[in-house]
Amino acid sequence: MKTRAVRLHGKKDLRVEEFDLPAIKQDEILARVVSDSLCMSSYKAAIQGSDHKRIPDDVAEKPVMIGHEFAGEILEVGSRWRDQFSAGDKFAIQPALNYPDGPVGILGAPGYSYQYLGGNATYVIIPREVMEMGCLLVYRGPGYYPASMAEPYSCVIGAMHANYHIKPGTYVHNMEIVDGGKMALLAGVGPMGLAAISYVLNREGHKPSLLLVSDIDQDRLDRAAHLYSPDYAKERGVELHYVNTGSVADPVALMKEINGGEGYNDVFVFAPVRQVIEQADQLLAFDGCLNFFAGPADTSFSASLNFYNVHYAFTHIVGTSGGNTDDIKESLDLMEKGLDPSGLITHVGGLDAVPEATLNLPGIPGGKKLIYNHLEMPLVAISDFRKMGKTDPLFRDLADICDRHGGLWSIEAEELLLSDKH
């Protein structure tokens, strides 16, 4: 079978190519990929090439498929897995395999390390280690894009689970955010910050009583407040505040003032910016946990921390990168129960748009960029659908649908895009 895929050949060298897939083995699965969401991690892999820990050294000779936030349909199942999977099953994949015998050892991952498995492709071969690690997951919810968004959503789920606190007088680490505590999300209205807000407000148990979200971009803050308003949060038992710290002389004082002059139990940092990390450190309450979520590309990136507080106030720091399989299962379960992650999505495009969009991802405003691999379509902001609809009836119809859904992407819009009606 032929596939079209975006393959990485080296630093900043991404190409859309068509080639033949080999026949699957008895321990492999053939699948059609429908959708993939572009991730900053793919940008980092693309600019670093084989210097990236997950990219094989011989990528120039054996290029790899990129993309790891993908969903699709199983087409053919090798005999070994026919008791677990069937043709026609919709699926998502947990890309963090942690499989020692993978292509590049324990760091091998779909979207980074495989010649025949990545999210930006029309057809892929899923190798045995994905199934052996329990990382091929059947999705029974509506559409495809929720399953694509389940992977980034699982990253914030994992971050919440990874935070910990210590009961005074013990050495026991109680995992999770403080239930009923005070939480701050700094630089928190980008795509992953929005996912964190959504998860905090919609999860069962372990919610903060107070959630503060800061950023320096008022337009993004306004969009976040439109998607997840303080009233929406109040209905779910959370007092929610959005704060623009860009023009404030003392952001830390302002954020503490909102919490009655006190610090926060759980503080998450969603941008690799020294100033933001140092603000987070100053915001920590006694036994406060700082989660550095945003992975930097600079290997020497550093920031100052108050070690007096580390010693006397038990403040501590964790860093998370992705979620585990249980996290993505939790994410998929939320999607199957009706949680709609469309608020994270601001752009839609086809496979041909991937190389340029990936290499320029930090400079493209908005949230997640959703790719439909079987389409040829430029990357278009949902907010531009109406303008493009003046000359293209497809975008006119998509604009009408998105208007009916509060300006957001939807299963209805996806179904139209994937249909033959246009």
Short mmCIF file of C-alpha atoms in Angstrom, two decimals, residues 6-15 17 42 45-50 52 55-56 59-60 62-66 111-112 359:
data_model
loop_
_atom_site.label_atom_id
_atom_site.label_comp_id
_atom_site.label_asym_id
_atom_site.label_seq_id
_atom_site.Cartn_x
_atom_site.Cartn_y
_atom_site.Cartn_z
CA VAL A 6 5.77 14.06 6.22
CA ARG A 7 9.23 12.69 6.89
CA LEU A 8 12.18 14.21 8.71
CA HIS A 9 15.51 13.78 6.88
CA GLY A 10 17.64 16.09 9.05
CA LYS A 11 17.65 19.49 10.73
CA LYS A 12 14.82 21.63 9.33
CA ASP A 13 14.39 19.11 6.51
CA LEU A 14 10.76 18.01 6.34
CA ARG A 15 9.32 16.60 3.12
CA GLU A 17 6.67 12.09 0.25
CA SER A 42 7.60 18.12 16.75
CA ALA A 45 12.54 17.54 16.83
CA ALA A 46 12.48 19.13 13.38
CA ILE A 47 14.97 21.86 14.21
CA GLN A 48 17.31 19.56 16.15
CA GLY A 49 17.29 16.57 13.80
CA SER A 50 19.49 13.72 15.01
CA HIS A 52 17.21 15.25 19.45
CA ILE A 55 15.52 11.00 16.59
CA PRO A 56 17.75 8.16 15.29
CA VAL A 59 17.70 9.71 10.04
CA ALA A 60 19.33 11.02 6.84
CA LYS A 62 16.22 6.28 7.09
CA PRO A 63 13.87 9.27 7.42
CA VAL A 64 11.17 9.10 10.09
CA MET A 65 7.50 10.07 10.05
CA ILE A 66 6.65 12.99 12.32
CA GLY A 111 6.35 10.54 15.50
CA TYR A 112 10.08 10.68 16.19
CA LEU A 359 8.97 24.64 11.19
#
